[in-house]
mmCIF file of C-alpha atoms in Angstrom:
data_model
loop_
_atom_site.group_PDB
_atom_site.id
_atom_site.type_symbol
_atom_site.label_atom_id
_atom_site.label_comp_id
_atom_site.label_asym_id
_atom_site.label_seq_id
_atom_site.Cartn_x
_atom_site.Cartn_y
_atom_site.Cartn_z
ATOM 1 C CA MET A 1 12.098 10.537 4.845
ATOM 2 C CA ILE A 2 14.893 10.120 2.324
ATOM 3 C CA ASP A 3 15.486 11.821 -1.013
ATOM 4 C CA ARG A 4 16.677 10.309 -4.284
ATOM 5 C CA GLU A 5 20.362 10.847 -3.530
ATOM 6 C CA GLU A 6 20.073 9.149 -0.143
ATOM 7 C CA ALA A 7 18.242 6.215 -1.719
ATOM 8 C CA GLN A 8 20.995 5.854 -4.307
ATOM 9 C CA GLU A 9 23.617 5.941 -1.554
ATOM 10 C CA ILE A 10 21.926 2.963 0.117
ATOM 11 C CA ILE A 11 21.884 1.061 -3.178
ATOM 12 C CA ASP A 12 25.542 1.845 -3.840
ATOM 13 C CA ARG A 13 26.524 0.821 -0.310
ATOM 14 C CA TYR A 14 25.377 -2.727 -1.022
ATOM 15 C CA GLY A 15 26.454 -2.769 -4.676
ATOM 16 C CA VAL A 16 23.015 -3.738 -5.959
ATOM 17 C CA ASN A 17 21.891 -3.112 -9.539
ATOM 18 C CA LEU A 18 18.566 -1.510 -8.568
ATOM 19 C CA THR A 19 17.022 1.207 -10.722
ATOM 20 C CA LEU A 20 15.058 3.886 -8.892
ATOM 21 C CA PRO A 21 11.793 5.164 -10.418
ATOM 22 C CA ALA A 22 12.365 7.558 -13.314
ATOM 23 C CA VAL A 23 9.935 10.016 -11.716
ATOM 24 C CA TRP A 24 10.388 10.628 -7.986
ATOM 25 C CA LEU A 25 6.950 11.219 -6.465
ATOM 26 C CA ASP A 26 7.062 11.089 -2.676
ATOM 27 C CA ASP A 27 3.575 12.364 -1.946
ATOM 28 C CA VAL A 28 1.673 9.072 -2.254
ATOM 29 C CA PRO A 29 -0.708 8.981 0.730
ATOM 30 C CA LEU A 30 -0.471 5.857 2.865
ATOM 31 C CA ASP A 31 -3.983 5.550 4.228
ATOM 32 C CA LYS A 32 -7.101 3.455 3.862
ATOM 33 C CA SER A 33 -8.620 5.849 1.359
ATOM 34 C CA ASN A 34 -5.951 4.999 -1.225
ATOM 35 C CA ARG A 35 -7.151 1.716 -2.709
ATOM 36 C CA GLY A 36 -7.009 0.364 -6.208
ATOM 37 C CA ASN A 37 -6.839 -3.080 -7.786
ATOM 38 C CA ASN A 38 -7.539 -4.433 -4.293
ATOM 39 C CA LEU A 39 -4.397 -2.749 -2.972
ATOM 40 C CA GLU A 40 -4.739 -1.728 0.655
ATOM 41 C CA PHE A 41 -2.569 0.558 2.808
ATOM 42 C CA HIS A 42 -2.459 0.731 6.590
ATOM 43 C CA LYS A 43 -0.224 3.231 8.346
ATOM 44 C CA MET A 44 0.499 4.070 11.952
ATOM 45 C CA GLY A 45 3.263 6.620 12.588
ATOM 46 C CA ARG A 46 4.747 9.702 10.994
ATOM 47 C CA ASP A 47 7.125 10.699 8.184
ATOM 48 C CA ASN A 48 6.627 7.461 6.276
ATOM 49 C CA GLN A 49 6.960 7.551 2.498
ATOM 50 C CA MET A 50 6.028 5.349 -0.433
ATOM 51 C CA ILE A 51 7.461 6.039 -3.884
ATOM 52 C CA VAL A 52 5.947 4.056 -6.753
ATOM 53 C CA GLY A 53 7.239 4.034 -10.326
ATOM 54 C CA LYS A 54 5.370 4.058 -13.624
ATOM 55 C CA TYR A 55 3.765 1.186 -15.514
ATOM 56 C CA GLN A 56 3.531 -1.026 -12.443
ATOM 57 C CA ILE A 57 0.853 -3.518 -11.451
ATOM 58 C CA LEU A 58 -0.003 -3.761 -7.752
ATOM 59 C CA GLU A 59 -2.936 -6.096 -7.139
ATOM 60 C CA ASN A 60 -4.583 -7.943 -4.256
ATOM 61 C CA SER A 61 -1.877 -6.839 -1.848
ATOM 62 C CA LEU A 62 -1.553 -5.374 1.626
ATOM 63 C CA ILE A 63 1.041 -2.804 2.684
ATOM 64 C CA ARG A 64 1.178 -2.142 6.412
ATOM 65 C CA ILE A 65 3.605 0.317 8.000
ATOM 66 C CA ARG A 66 3.742 0.708 11.772
ATOM 67 C CA GLY A 67 6.420 3.135 12.906
ATOM 68 C CA ASN A 68 8.189 6.323 11.879
ATOM 69 C CA ARG A 69 10.484 7.437 9.037
ATOM 70 C CA ASN A 70 10.064 4.253 6.999
ATOM 71 C CA THR A 71 10.602 4.186 3.225
ATOM 72 C CA LEU A 72 9.130 1.904 0.565
ATOM 73 C CA ILE A 73 10.301 2.337 -3.044
ATOM 74 C CA ILE A 74 8.841 0.314 -5.940
ATOM 75 C CA GLY A 75 10.508 0.797 -9.335
ATOM 76 C CA ASP A 76 9.083 1.152 -12.820
ATOM 77 C CA ASP A 77 7.525 -1.813 -14.646
ATOM 78 C CA VAL A 78 7.107 -3.847 -11.471
ATOM 79 C CA ARG A 79 4.334 -6.459 -11.293
ATOM 80 C CA ILE A 80 3.257 -7.465 -7.786
ATOM 81 C CA ARG A 81 0.284 -9.637 -6.923
ATOM 82 C CA ASN A 82 -0.916 -11.123 -3.629
ATOM 83 C CA LEU A 83 1.899 -9.666 -1.540
ATOM 84 C CA LYS A 84 1.726 -8.913 2.169
ATOM 85 C CA LEU A 85 4.379 -6.286 2.931
ATOM 86 C CA LEU A 86 4.801 -5.567 6.642
ATOM 87 C CA ILE A 87 7.174 -2.881 7.931
ATOM 88 C CA SER A 88 7.470 -2.490 11.702
ATOM 89 C CA SER A 89 9.197 0.020 13.984
ATOM 90 C CA ASP A 90 11.342 2.937 12.753
ATOM 91 C CA ASP A 91 13.844 3.797 9.993
ATOM 92 C CA ASN A 92 13.369 0.744 7.790
ATOM 93 C CA VAL A 93 13.912 0.736 4.022
ATOM 94 C CA VAL A 94 12.406 -1.589 1.415
ATOM 95 C CA MET A 95 13.272 -1.161 -2.290
ATOM 96 C CA ILE A 96 12.092 -3.274 -5.221
ATOM 97 C CA GLY A 97 13.904 -2.715 -8.517
ATOM 98 C CA ALA A 98 12.581 -2.140 -12.029
ATOM 99 C CA GLY A 99 11.043 -5.015 -13.948
ATOM 100 C CA THR A 100 10.690 -7.312 -10.956
ATOM 101 C CA SER A 101 7.648 -9.594 -10.693
ATOM 102 C CA TRP A 102 6.136 -11.270 -7.624
ATOM 103 C CA GLU A 103 3.203 -13.686 -7.723
ATOM 104 C CA HIS A 104 2.434 -14.297 -4.042
ATOM 105 C CA GLY A 105 4.112 -14.077 -0.650
ATOM 106 C CA ALA A 106 5.324 -11.732 2.052
ATOM 107 C CA ILE A 107 8.055 -9.339 3.120
ATOM 108 C CA GLN A 108 8.542 -8.743 6.833
ATOM 109 C CA CYS A 109 10.969 -5.885 7.459
ATOM 110 C CA GLY A 110 11.928 -4.623 10.906
ATOM 111 C CA PRO A 111 12.145 -3.907 13.685
ATOM 112 C CA GLY A 112 14.259 -0.779 13.639
ATOM 113 C CA GLY A 113 16.711 0.201 10.905
ATOM 114 C CA SER A 114 16.374 -2.904 8.721
ATOM 115 C CA THR A 115 16.846 -2.917 4.945
ATOM 116 C CA VAL A 116 15.453 -5.140 2.188
ATOM 117 C CA LEU A 117 16.805 -4.550 -1.325
ATOM 118 C CA ILE A 118 15.519 -6.529 -4.329
ATOM 119 C CA GLY A 119 17.345 -5.730 -7.561
ATOM 120 C CA ASP A 120 16.094 -5.221 -11.107
ATOM 121 C CA ASP A 121 14.437 -8.001 -13.129
ATOM 122 C CA CYS A 122 13.972 -10.450 -10.276
ATOM 123 C CA MET A 123 11.294 -13.135 -10.593
ATOM 124 C CA VAL A 124 9.578 -14.161 -7.365
ATOM 125 C CA SER A 125 7.175 -17.093 -7.517
ATOM 126 C CA SER A 126 4.280 -18.008 -5.206
ATOM 127 C CA ALA A 127 4.355 -18.369 -1.404
ATOM 128 C CA VAL A 128 7.814 -16.786 -1.150
ATOM 129 C CA VAL A 129 8.708 -15.138 2.175
ATOM 130 C CA ILE A 130 11.521 -12.656 2.851
ATOM 131 C CA ARG A 131 12.133 -11.539 6.404
ATOM 132 C CA THR A 132 14.728 -9.554 8.350
ATOM 133 C CA ASN A 133 13.715 -10.963 11.737
ATOM 134 C CA ASP A 134 12.716 -14.169 13.501
ATOM 135 C CA GLY A 135 9.257 -12.929 14.430
ATOM 136 C CA HIS A 136 9.873 -13.089 18.197
ATOM 137 C CA GLY A 137 12.702 -12.159 20.540
ATOM 138 C CA ILE A 138 15.230 -14.524 22.115
ATOM 139 C CA PHE A 139 17.082 -13.168 25.151
ATOM 140 C CA ASP A 140 20.177 -14.248 27.048
ATOM 141 C CA LEU A 141 18.971 -15.050 30.549
ATOM 142 C CA ALA A 142 22.098 -13.740 32.313
ATOM 143 C CA SER A 143 22.603 -10.470 30.424
ATOM 144 C CA ARG A 144 18.941 -9.843 29.538
ATOM 145 C CA LYS A 145 20.108 -8.837 26.048
ATOM 146 C CA LEU A 146 18.432 -9.704 22.754
ATOM 147 C CA VAL A 147 20.470 -12.357 20.961
ATOM 148 C CA ASN A 148 18.571 -12.591 17.666
ATOM 149 C CA GLU A 149 18.860 -9.076 16.273
ATOM 150 C CA PRO A 150 17.254 -8.331 12.873
ATOM 151 C CA GLN A 151 19.564 -8.368 9.854
ATOM 152 C CA ASN A 152 19.301 -6.948 6.338
ATOM 153 C CA VAL A 153 18.345 -8.944 3.229
ATOM 154 C CA ILE A 154 20.075 -8.082 -0.044
ATOM 155 C CA ILE A 155 18.965 -9.686 -3.326
ATOM 156 C CA HIS A 156 20.903 -8.621 -6.397
ATOM 157 C CA ASN A 157 19.462 -8.238 -9.895
ATOM 158 C CA HIS A 158 18.000 -11.033 -12.045
ATOM 159 C CA VAL A 159 17.420 -13.507 -9.214
ATOM 160 C CA TRP A 160 14.720 -16.182 -9.423
ATOM 161 C CA LEU A 161 13.104 -17.222 -6.123
ATOM 162 C CA GLY A 162 11.209 -20.480 -6.604
ATOM 163 C CA ASN A 163 7.822 -21.495 -5.289
ATOM 164 C CA GLY A 164 7.595 -21.681 -1.497
ATOM 165 C CA SER A 165 11.184 -20.581 -0.934
ATOM 166 C CA ARG A 166 12.308 -18.606 2.105
ATOM 167 C CA VAL A 167 14.976 -15.935 2.433
ATOM 168 C CA GLY A 168 16.115 -15.556 6.017
ATOM 169 C CA LYS A 169 17.554 -12.547 7.803
ATOM 170 C CA GLY A 170 21.140 -11.635 6.972
ATOM 171 C CA THR A 171 20.987 -13.265 3.523
ATOM 172 C CA THR A 172 22.674 -11.933 0.378
ATOM 173 C CA ILE A 173 21.873 -13.553 -2.986
ATOM 174 C CA GLY A 174 24.211 -12.818 -5.896
ATOM 175 C CA ALA A 175 23.007 -11.642 -9.302
ATOM 176 C CA GLY A 176 21.654 -14.194 -11.748
ATOM 177 C CA SER A 177 21.098 -16.973 -9.212
ATOM 178 C CA VAL A 178 18.150 -19.330 -8.706
ATOM 179 C CA LEU A 179 16.731 -20.453 -5.353
ATOM 180 C CA GLY A 180 14.847 -23.717 -5.793
ATOM 181 C CA GLN A 181 11.306 -24.313 -4.598
ATOM 182 C CA MET A 182 10.789 -24.880 -0.854
ATOM 183 C CA SER A 183 14.440 -23.961 -0.176
ATOM 184 C CA LEU A 184 15.733 -21.806 2.677
ATOM 185 C CA ALA A 185 18.400 -19.246 1.818
ATOM 186 C CA THR A 186 20.760 -18.134 4.598
ATOM 187 C CA GLY A 187 24.129 -16.396 4.542
ATOM 188 C CA ARG A 188 25.767 -15.477 1.211
ATOM 189 C CA LEU A 189 24.737 -17.147 -2.044
ATOM 190 C CA GLU A 190 27.078 -16.855 -5.029
ATOM 191 C CA PRO A 191 26.011 -15.172 -8.286
ATOM 192 C CA ASN A 192 24.983 -17.222 -11.339
ATOM 193 C CA ALA A 193 24.304 -20.414 -9.409
ATOM 194 C CA VAL A 194 21.378 -22.724 -8.604
ATOM 195 C CA TYR A 195 20.710 -23.321 -4.910
ATOM 196 C CA GLY A 196 18.368 -25.801 -3.259
ATOM 197 C CA GLY A 197 17.637 -27.466 0.063
ATOM 198 C CA ILE A 198 17.329 -26.513 3.747
ATOM 199 C CA PRO A 199 19.596 -24.706 4.203
ATOM 200 C CA ALA A 200 20.181 -23.996 0.521
ATOM 201 C CA LYS A 201 23.410 -25.327 -0.988
ATOM 202 C CA ALA A 202 24.919 -24.714 -4.423
ATOM 203 C CA ILE A 203 23.736 -27.364 -6.898
ATOM 204 C CA ARG A 204 25.154 -25.903 -10.109
ATOM 205 C CA ARG A 205 27.372 -22.911 -10.864
ATOM 206 C CA GLY A 206 27.987 -20.858 -14.001
ATOM 207 C CA ILE A 207 24.354 -20.564 -15.098
ATOM 208 C CA VAL A 208 22.071 -17.884 -16.487
ATOM 209 C CA TRP A 209 18.299 -18.262 -16.431
ATOM 210 C CA SER A 210 15.493 -16.927 -18.619
ATOM 211 C CA ARG A 211 11.784 -16.247 -18.132
ATOM 212 C CA THR A 212 11.256 -18.440 -21.200
ATOM 213 C CA PHE A 213 12.944 -21.629 -22.408
ATOM 214 C CA ASP A 214 15.070 -19.610 -24.827
ATOM 215 C CA LEU A 215 18.590 -18.480 -24.054
ATOM 216 C CA PRO A 216 18.553 -14.667 -23.579
ATOM 217 C CA GLU A 217 19.535 -13.101 -26.897
ATOM 218 C CA ASP A 218 21.606 -10.470 -25.120
ATOM 219 C CA LEU A 219 23.828 -13.034 -23.452
ATOM 220 C CA ILE A 220 27.342 -12.122 -24.588
ATOM 221 C CA GLU A 221 29.563 -13.844 -22.091
ATOM 222 C CA ASP A 222 29.264 -16.568 -19.476
ATOM 223 C CA GLY A 223 28.787 -15.203 -15.977
ATOM 224 C CA PHE A 224 26.814 -12.134 -17.042
ATOM 225 C CA VAL A 225 23.119 -11.474 -16.505
ATOM 226 C CA PRO A 226 20.554 -9.287 -18.284
ATOM 227 C CA LYS A 227 19.683 -5.911 -16.825
ATOM 228 C CA LEU A 228 16.364 -4.085 -17.029
ATOM 229 C CA VAL A 229 16.407 -0.306 -16.988
ATOM 230 C CA ALA A 230 13.592 1.925 -15.819
ATOM 231 C CA ASN A 231 11.691 1.986 -19.120
ATOM 232 C CA GLY A 232 11.551 -1.791 -19.217
ATOM 233 C CA GLU A 233 13.794 -2.176 -22.266
ATOM 234 C CA ARG A 234 16.629 -4.651 -22.011
ATOM 235 C CA MET A 235 19.953 -2.849 -22.119
ATOM 236 C CA GLY A 236 23.072 -4.957 -22.412
ATOM 237 C CA LEU A 237 24.516 -6.915 -19.554
ATOM 238 C CA VAL A 238 26.116 -6.189 -16.229
ATOM 239 C CA ALA A 239 28.588 -8.211 -14.246
ATOM 240 C CA PRO A 240 27.224 -9.724 -11.025
#
C-alpha cells in the first residue's frame, strides 16, 4: 500500500497534472458486500487499496483486482459509467484525476508493476480501451524469454479519447490532445494535437478542445489547456 506522498511521487515522476483526492481515505473495503449504483468489486490478494474522492459518480461498473499491493486512486468530481477495470498480478497502480469523465470501456492494467495515469479533466467516450499488456504472452523460442513485456500508459490532463479508440501499452498522450474515434494510439502523442487512424497520426496541431462548442473562457494563450482542481472549479491554465 502507498501513502499520499508516494502517490504524489509517482505523479511527479511522469510529470502529469493529476490531482489526488482532497481527503485521503484508504479504508474502502474491496469486497462483494460493497455495492452501490451497480458498482461491483472483486478482490483476490492482500494489501490492495482503493482511494475514492468526493462528489464522484461510479455506476454500472466492475472493478476486479487479482494480486497483492495494488493501488487504485479515483479523484474528486470524477464521473465513471460502464467501466470494466481489471488489475492483475502485483504492485500495479491506476490513478484517475479530478474532473475526468468516462462513458463506457475498459482498463486492463498488469501484470506486475504496471502503471496507468489519467490526468485531470479528461473526457473518455464510449467503448474506449486502455491496456498495459497484449493479453497473452509471446516468447522467444531460443531464449524462452517473454518478448512482449507490459508497459505503462500515461495520459496527461485534458485529453479527449473518442468513441471506440484504443490506447496501447507504452503510450503517452500529451495534455490537451484529441484521439479520434476508432483510432489506435501507440508511442508518444504530442500535446494540443488531434490524432486519428491506425496507428494514430497527427492530423492537426496547435488546438484546444472544449466539452461544448464554445471556446473555453479561461483560454489565455495558444498551447495552454484548462485545469480542474479537486473541488471541480476551473482554475487558470497550465502548460502541457
